[in-house]
Coordinates of C-alpha atoms in Angstrom, one line a residue:
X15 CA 72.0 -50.5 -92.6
X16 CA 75.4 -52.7 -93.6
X17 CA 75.2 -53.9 -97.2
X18 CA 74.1 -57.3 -97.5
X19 CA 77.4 -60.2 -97.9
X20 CA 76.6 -62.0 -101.0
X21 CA 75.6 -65.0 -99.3
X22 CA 73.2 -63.2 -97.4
X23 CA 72.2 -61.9 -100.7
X24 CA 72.3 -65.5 -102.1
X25 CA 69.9 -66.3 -99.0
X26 CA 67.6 -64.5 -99.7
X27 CA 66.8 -65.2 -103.1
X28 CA 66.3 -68.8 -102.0
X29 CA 63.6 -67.8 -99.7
X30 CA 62.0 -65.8 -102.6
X31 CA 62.5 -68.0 -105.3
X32 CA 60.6 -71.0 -102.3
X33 CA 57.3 -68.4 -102.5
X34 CA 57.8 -68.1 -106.2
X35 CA 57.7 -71.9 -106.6
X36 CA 54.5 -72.5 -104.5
X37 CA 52.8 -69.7 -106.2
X38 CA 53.8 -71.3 -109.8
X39 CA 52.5 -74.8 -108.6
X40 CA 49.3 -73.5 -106.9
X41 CA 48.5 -71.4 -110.6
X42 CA 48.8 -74.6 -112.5
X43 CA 46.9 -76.1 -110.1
X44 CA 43.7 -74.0 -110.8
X45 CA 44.6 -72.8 -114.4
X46 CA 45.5 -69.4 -113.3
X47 CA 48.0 -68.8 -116.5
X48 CA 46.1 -70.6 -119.2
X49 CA 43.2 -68.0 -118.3
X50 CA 45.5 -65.2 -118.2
X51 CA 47.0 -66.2 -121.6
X52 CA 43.4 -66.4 -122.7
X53 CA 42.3 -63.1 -121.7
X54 CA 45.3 -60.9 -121.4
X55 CA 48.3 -59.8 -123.9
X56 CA 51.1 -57.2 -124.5
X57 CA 48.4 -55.5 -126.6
X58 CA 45.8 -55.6 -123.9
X59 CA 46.4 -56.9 -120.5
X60 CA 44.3 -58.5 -118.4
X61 CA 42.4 -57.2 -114.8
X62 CA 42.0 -59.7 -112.4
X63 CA 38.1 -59.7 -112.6
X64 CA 38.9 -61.5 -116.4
X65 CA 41.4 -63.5 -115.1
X66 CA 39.4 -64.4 -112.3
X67 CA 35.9 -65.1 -114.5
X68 CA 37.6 -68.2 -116.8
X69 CA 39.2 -69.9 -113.7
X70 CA 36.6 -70.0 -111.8
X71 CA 38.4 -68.2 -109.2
X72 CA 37.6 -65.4 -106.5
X73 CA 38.7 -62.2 -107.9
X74 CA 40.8 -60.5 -104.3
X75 CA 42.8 -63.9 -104.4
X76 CA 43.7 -64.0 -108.2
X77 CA 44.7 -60.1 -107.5
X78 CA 47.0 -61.7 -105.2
X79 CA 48.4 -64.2 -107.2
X80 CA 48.7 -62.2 -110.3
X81 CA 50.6 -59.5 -107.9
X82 CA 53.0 -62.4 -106.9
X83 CA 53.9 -63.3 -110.0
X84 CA 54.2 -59.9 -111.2
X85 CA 56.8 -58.6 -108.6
X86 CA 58.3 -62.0 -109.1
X87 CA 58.8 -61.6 -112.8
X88 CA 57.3 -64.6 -113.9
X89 CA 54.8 -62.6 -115.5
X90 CA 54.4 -59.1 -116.5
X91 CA 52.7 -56.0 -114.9
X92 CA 51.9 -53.1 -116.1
X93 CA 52.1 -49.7 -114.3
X94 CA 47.7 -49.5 -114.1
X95 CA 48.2 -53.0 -112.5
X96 CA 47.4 -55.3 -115.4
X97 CA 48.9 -58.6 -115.8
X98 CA 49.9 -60.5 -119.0
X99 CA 52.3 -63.6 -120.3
X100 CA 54.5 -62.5 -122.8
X101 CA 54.7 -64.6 -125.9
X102 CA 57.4 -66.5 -126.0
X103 CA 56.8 -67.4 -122.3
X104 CA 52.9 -68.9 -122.6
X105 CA 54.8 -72.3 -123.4
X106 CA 56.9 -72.6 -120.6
X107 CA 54.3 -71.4 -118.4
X108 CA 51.6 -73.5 -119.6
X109 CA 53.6 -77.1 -119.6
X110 CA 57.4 -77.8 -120.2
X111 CA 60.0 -79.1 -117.7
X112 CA 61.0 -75.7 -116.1
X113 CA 57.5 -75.4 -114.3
X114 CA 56.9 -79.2 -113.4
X115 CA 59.8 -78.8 -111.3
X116 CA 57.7 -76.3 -109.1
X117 CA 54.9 -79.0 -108.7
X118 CA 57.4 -81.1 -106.4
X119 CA 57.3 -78.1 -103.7
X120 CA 54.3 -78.7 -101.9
X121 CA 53.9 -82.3 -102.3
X122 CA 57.1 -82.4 -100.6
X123 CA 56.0 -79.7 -97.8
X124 CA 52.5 -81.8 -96.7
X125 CA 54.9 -84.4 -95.0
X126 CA 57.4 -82.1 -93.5
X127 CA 56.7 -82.8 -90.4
X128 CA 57.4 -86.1 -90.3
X129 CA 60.0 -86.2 -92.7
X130 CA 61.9 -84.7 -89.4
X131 CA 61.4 -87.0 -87.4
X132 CA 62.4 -89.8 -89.7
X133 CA 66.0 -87.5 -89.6
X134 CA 66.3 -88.5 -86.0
X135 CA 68.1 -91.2 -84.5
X136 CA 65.6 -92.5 -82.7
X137 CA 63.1 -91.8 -85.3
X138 CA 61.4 -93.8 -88.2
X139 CA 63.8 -95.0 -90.9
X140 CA 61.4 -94.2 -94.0
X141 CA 58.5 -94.6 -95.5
X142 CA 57.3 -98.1 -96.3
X143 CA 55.7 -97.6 -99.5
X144 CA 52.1 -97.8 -100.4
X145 CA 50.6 -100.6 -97.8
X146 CA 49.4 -98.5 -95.2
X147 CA 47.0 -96.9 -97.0
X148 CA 45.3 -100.4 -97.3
X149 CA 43.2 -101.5 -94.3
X150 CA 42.7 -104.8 -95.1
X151 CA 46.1 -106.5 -96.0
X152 CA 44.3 -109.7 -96.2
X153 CA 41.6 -109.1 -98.2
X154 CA 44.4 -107.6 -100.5
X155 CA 46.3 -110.3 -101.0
X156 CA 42.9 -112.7 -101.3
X157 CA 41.5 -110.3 -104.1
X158 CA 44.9 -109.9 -106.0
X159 CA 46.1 -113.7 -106.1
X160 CA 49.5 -115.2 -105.7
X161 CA 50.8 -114.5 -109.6
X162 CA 50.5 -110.2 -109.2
X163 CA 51.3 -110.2 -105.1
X164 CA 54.3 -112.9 -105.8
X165 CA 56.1 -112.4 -102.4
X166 CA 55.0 -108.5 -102.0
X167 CA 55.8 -106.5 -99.1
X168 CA 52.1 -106.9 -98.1
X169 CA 53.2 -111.1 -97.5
X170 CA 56.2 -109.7 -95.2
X171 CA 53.7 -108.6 -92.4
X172 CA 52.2 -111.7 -91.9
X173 CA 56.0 -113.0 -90.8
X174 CA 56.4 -113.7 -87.3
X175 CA 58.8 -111.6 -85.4
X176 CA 61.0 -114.6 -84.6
X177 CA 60.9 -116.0 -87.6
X178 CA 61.9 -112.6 -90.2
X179 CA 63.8 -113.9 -92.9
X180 CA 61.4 -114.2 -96.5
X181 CA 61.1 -117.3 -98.7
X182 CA 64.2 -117.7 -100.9
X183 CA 63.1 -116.8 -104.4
X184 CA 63.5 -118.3 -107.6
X185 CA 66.4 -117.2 -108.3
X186 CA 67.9 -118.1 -105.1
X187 CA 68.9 -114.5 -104.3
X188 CA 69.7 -113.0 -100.8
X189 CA 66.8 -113.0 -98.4
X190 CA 65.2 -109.7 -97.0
X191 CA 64.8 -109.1 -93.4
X192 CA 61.5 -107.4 -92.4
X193 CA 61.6 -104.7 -90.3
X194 CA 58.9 -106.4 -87.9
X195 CA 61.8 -107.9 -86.6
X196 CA 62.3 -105.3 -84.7
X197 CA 61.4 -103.0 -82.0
X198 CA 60.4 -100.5 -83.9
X199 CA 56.6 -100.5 -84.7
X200 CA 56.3 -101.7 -88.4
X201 CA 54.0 -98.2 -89.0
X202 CA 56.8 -96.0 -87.6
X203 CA 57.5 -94.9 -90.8
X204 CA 56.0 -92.0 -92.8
X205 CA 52.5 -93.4 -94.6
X206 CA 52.5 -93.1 -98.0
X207 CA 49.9 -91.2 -97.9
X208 CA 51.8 -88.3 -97.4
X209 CA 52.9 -88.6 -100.5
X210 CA 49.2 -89.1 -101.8
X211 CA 50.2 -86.8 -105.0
X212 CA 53.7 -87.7 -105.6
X213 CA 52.5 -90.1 -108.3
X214 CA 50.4 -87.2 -110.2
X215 CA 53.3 -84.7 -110.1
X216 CA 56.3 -87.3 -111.3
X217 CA 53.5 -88.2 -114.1
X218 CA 53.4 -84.8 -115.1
X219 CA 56.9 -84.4 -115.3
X220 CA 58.4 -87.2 -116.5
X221 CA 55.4 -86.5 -119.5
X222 CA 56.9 -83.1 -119.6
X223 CA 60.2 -84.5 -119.6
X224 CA 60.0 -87.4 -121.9
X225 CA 56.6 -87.5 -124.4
X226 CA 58.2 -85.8 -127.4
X227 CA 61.2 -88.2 -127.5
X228 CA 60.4 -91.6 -126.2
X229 CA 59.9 -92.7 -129.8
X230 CA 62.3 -91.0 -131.9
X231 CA 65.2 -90.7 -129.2
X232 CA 64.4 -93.6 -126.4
X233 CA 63.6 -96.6 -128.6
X234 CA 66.1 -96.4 -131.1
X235 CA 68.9 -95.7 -128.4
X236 CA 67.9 -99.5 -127.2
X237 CA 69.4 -100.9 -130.2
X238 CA 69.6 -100.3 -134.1
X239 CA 66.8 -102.7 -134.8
X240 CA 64.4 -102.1 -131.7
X241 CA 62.1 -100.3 -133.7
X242 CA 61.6 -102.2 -136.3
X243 CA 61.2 -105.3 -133.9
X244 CA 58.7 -103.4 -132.0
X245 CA 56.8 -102.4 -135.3
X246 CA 57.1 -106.3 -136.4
X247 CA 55.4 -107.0 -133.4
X248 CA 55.5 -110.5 -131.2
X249 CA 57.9 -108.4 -128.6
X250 CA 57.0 -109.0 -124.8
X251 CA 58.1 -105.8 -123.2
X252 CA 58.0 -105.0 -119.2
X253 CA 57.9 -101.4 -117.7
X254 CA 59.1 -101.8 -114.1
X255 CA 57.8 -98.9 -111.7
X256 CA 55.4 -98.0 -114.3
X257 CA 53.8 -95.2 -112.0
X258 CA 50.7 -93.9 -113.7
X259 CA 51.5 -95.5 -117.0
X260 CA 52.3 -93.1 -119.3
X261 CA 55.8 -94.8 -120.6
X262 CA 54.3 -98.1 -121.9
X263 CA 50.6 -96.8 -122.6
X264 CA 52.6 -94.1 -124.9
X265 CA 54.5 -97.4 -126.0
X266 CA 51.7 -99.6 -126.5
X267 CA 50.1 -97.3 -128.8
X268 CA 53.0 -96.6 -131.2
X269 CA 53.3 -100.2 -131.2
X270 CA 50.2 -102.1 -131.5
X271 CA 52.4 -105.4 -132.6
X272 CA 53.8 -105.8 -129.6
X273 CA 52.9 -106.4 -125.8
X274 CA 53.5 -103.9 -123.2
X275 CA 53.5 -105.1 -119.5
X276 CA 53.4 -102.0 -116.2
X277 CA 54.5 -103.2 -113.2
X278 CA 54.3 -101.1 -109.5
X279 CA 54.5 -101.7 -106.3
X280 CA 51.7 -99.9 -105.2
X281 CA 48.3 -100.4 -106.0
X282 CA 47.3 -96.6 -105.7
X283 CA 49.8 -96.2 -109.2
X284 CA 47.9 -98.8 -110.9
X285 CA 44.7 -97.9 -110.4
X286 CA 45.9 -94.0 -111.3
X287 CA 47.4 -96.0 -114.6
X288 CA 44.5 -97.7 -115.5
X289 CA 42.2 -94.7 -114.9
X290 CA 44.1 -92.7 -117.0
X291 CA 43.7 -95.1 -119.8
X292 CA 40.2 -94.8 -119.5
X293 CA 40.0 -90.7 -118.8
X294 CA 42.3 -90.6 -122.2
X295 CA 39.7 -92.8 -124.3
X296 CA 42.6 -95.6 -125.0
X297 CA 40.6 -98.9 -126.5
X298 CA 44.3 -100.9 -127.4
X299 CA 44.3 -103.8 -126.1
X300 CA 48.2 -104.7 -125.9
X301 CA 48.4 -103.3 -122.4
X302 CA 48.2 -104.5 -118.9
X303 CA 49.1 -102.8 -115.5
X304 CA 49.6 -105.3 -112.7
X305 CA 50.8 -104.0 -108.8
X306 CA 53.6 -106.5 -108.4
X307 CA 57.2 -106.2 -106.3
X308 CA 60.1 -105.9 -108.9
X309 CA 62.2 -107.4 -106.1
X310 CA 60.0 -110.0 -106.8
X311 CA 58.9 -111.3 -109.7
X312 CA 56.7 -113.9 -111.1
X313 CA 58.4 -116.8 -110.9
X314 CA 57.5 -117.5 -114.2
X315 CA 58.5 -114.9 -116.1
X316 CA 61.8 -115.9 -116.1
X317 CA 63.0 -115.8 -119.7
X318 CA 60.0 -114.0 -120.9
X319 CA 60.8 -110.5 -122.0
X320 CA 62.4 -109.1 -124.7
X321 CA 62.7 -105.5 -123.4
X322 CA 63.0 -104.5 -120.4
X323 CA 62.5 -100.2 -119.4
X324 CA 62.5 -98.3 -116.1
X325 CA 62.1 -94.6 -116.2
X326 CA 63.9 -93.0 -113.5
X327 CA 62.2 -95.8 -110.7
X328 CA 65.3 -97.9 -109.6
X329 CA 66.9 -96.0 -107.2
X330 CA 63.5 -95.6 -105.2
X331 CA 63.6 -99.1 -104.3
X332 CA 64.3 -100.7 -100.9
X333 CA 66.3 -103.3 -102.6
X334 CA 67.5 -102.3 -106.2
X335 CA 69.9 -104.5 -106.3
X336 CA 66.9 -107.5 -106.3
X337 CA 65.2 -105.4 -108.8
X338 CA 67.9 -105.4 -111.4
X339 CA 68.7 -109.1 -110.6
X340 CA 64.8 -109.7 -111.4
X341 CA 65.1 -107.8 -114.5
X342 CA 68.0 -109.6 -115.5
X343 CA 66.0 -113.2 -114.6
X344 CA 62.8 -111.9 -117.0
X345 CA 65.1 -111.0 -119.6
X346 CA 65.4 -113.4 -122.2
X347 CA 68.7 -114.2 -123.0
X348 CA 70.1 -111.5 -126.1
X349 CA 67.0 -109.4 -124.2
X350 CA 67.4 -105.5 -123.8
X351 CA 67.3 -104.0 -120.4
X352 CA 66.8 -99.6 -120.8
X353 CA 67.3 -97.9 -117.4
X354 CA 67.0 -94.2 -117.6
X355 CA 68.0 -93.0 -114.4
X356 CA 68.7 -89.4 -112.7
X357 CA 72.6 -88.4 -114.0
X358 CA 75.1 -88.5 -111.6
X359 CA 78.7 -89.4 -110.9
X360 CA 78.4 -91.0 -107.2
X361 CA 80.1 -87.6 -106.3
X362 CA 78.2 -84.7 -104.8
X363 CA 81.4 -82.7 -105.7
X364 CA 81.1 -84.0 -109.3
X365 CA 77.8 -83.5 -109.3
X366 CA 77.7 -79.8 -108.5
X367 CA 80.8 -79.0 -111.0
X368 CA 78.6 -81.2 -113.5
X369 CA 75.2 -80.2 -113.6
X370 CA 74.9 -77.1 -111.2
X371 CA 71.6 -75.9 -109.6
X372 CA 70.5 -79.4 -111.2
X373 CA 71.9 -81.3 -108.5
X374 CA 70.9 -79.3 -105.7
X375 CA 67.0 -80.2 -107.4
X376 CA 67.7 -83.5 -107.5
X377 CA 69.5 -83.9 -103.9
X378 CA 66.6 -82.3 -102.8
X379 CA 63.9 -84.5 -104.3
X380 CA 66.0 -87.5 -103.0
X381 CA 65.6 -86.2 -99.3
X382 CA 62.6 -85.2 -99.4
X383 CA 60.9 -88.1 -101.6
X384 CA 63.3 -91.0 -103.0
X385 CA 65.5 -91.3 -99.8
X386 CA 62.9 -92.0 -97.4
X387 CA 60.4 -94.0 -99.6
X388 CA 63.1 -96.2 -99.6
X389 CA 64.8 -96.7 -96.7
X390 CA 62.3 -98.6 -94.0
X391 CA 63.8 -101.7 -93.9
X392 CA 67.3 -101.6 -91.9
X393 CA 68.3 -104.0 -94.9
X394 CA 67.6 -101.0 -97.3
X395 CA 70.5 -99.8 -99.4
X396 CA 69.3 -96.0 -99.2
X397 CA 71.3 -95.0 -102.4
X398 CA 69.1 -92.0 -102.6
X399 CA 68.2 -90.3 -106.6
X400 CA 71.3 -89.1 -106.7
X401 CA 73.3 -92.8 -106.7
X402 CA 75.4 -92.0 -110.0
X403 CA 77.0 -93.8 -112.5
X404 CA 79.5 -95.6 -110.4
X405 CA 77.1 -97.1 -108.4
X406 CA 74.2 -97.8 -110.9
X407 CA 77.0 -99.5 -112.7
X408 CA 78.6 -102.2 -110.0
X409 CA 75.0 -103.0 -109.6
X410 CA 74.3 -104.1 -112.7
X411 CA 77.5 -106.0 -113.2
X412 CA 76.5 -107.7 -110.1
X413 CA 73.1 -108.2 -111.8
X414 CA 74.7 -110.4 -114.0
X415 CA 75.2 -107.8 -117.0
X416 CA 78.1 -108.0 -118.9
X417 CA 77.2 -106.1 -121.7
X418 CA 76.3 -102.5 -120.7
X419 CA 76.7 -98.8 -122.4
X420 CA 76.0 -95.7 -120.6
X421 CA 74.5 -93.1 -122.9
X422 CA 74.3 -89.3 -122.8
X423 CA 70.6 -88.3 -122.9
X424 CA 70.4 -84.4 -124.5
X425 CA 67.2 -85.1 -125.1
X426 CA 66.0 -86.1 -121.3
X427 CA 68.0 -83.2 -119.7
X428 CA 68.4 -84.9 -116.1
X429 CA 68.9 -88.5 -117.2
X430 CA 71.5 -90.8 -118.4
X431 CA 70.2 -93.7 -120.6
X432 CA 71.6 -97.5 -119.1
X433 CA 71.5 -100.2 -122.0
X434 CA 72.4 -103.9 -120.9
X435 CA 72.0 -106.5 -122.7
X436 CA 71.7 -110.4 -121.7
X437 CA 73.9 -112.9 -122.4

């Protein structure tokens, strides 16, 4: 047999490396290596029987996993086929960046499928966040009120067809053409519930990614006197994108002064924010999550915060050129707007030269997640994760933000830290 090219070689360590990852998410999913770091050590490793016992686990399929992550040297195995973490690995094994990444994999895979057909030309264009999971858009809008819906996507499907164009809102922006308009069915896109754990696994890591040094690192980078302010208290604060909450609950708790406002566009993240609050025993009571467009805001919130955050959220927007226009709006004026976005240069080229295998992670989240979550509207912008500095910046400028520094973020190893301030 011809020695392998290389690339071939190359090839097939991605195809490995794609079995490794789904094995690594599936054993944090049922605590397969906290129970082998429990049970087994270089000293004395661990059968699968013990391994098997703490999970909770059948025994022939914990032989299996253990087997894959022994021949995949994620783990170690010794020549009588025992199995055991080495030290300085139970860390990165147990939480850390490195294996959140792997957690993407098969939240990504359940809506393969579909995500091929929204490639196609005559297929879908995205994934129209959130709504279709809700079978009573009415009943929605009637239980959540005018002030938290404030001209949400769930108003746009009550538009005639003939008759597409939204409201004008308060701040007299551009107007959004539904997708109703035209002949494509409105639910041609992928549901949202395909992504049904995407909110769980960016939780997890961007917690991963960010809980040791949003206070130390984040805050401060805002502004030499944010802190204190924030420890002062009387600051309004807004978290747009919130997610699951775990930016301004973490926030709201370091600073009981102040107020901390989460904002998402789906319903789903709220109610996974608000549960977590409860699940994590949190009684302060200078938090509030409400499910609300950040293309559109309250109209009268304008002038109302004093900090503005979004944690890597923007660029999944249909419209995130609205968003930062709202932000800007809610802002008071000499307010502080922190965007911590994905780093990149608006240059795939760049980008690989730049950051490496990093890229090819985040390109691939993009396609797989941001890209299509934001592109069902044929007035989407589609910038993707990946959008960069050079885009990310015109935006903002054409928010209205003069004042803007771009930070390097060592601490937060695929962001860039964006801090405008209003005029």
């Amino acid at each position: 047999m011809a020695e392998k090219t290389d690339f071939q070689k190359r090839l097939f360590q991605i195809g490995v490396d794609g079995v490794l990852s789904a094995a690594i998410a599936l054993g944090h999913r049922l605590k397969l290596f906290e129970a082998l770091a429990k049970v087994g050590s270089e000293e004395n490793p661990a059968i699968p029987a013990q391994v098997a016992e703490i999970s909770g686990c059948k025994e022939r399929y914990v032989q299996e996993w253990l087997s894959v992550m022994g021949a995949g040297d994620v783990i170690t195995v010794t020549e009588d086929e025992k199995f055991f973490i080495p030290k300085e690995h139970i860390a990165d094994l147990t939480g850390g960046v490195g294996i959140a990444l792997s957690f993407f994999l098969p939240v990504f895979m359940r809506s393969y499928d579909r995500i091929s057909d929204v490639f196609r030309k005559d297929g879908p264009l995205g994934n129209f966040p959130n709504f279709s999971i809700f079978k009573d858009i009415t009943r929605l809008v009637s239980l959540q009120g005018p002030s938290t819906m404030h001209m949400s996507y769930a108003n746009i499907r009550k538009l005639d067809a003939t008759a597409p164009e939204l409201p004008q809102a308060p701040n007299k922006r551009e107007p959004i053409r539904s997708k109703i308009a035209t002949n494509v069915p409105w639910n041609s896109g992928l549901e949202y519930s395909d992504f049904v754990d995407f909110y769980i696994t960016m939780a997890t890591f961007s917690e991963a990614l960010h809980r040791k040094h949003l206070i130390s690192d984040f805050i401060p980078a805002l502004g030499p006197d944010i802190k204190e302010r924030l420890e002062e208290g009387g600051m309004m604060c807004l978290d747009v994108g919130c997610g699951t909450g775990f930016h301004a609950a973490l926030l709201a708790q370091n600073f009981p002064n102040s107020n901390f406002t989460g904002i998402d566009i789906t319903l789903e993240a709220v109610h996974l924010a608000n549960q977590q609050r409860k699940d994590n025993d949190e009684t302060f009571d200078n938090l509030a999550f409400i499910q609300m467009d950040a293309a559109r805001m309250d109209a009268d919130w304008t002038n109302k915060y004093d900090v503005v955050t979004i944690f890597d959220a923007c660029h999944d927007q249909m419209r995130p050129d609205l968003c930062l226009k709202e932000i800007h709006r809610v802002l008071k004026p000499g307010g502080v707007f922190g965007m911590l976005e994905v780093n990149g240069s608006s240059n795939v080229y760049k980008d690989k030269q730049e950051l490496g295998l990093v890229a090819a992670q985040m390109y691939g989240c993009s396609m797989f997640h941001c890209l299509p979550v934001s592109s069902n509207s044929e007035y989407a912008l589609g910038l993707g994760a990946m959008w960069g500095r050079e885009r990310a910046l015109k935006l903002l400028k054409e928010a209205g933000f003069n004042d803007i520094a771009v930070l390097p973020t060592p601490k937060f190893v695929i962001n860039v830290l964006y801090v405008c301030k209003k005029d």
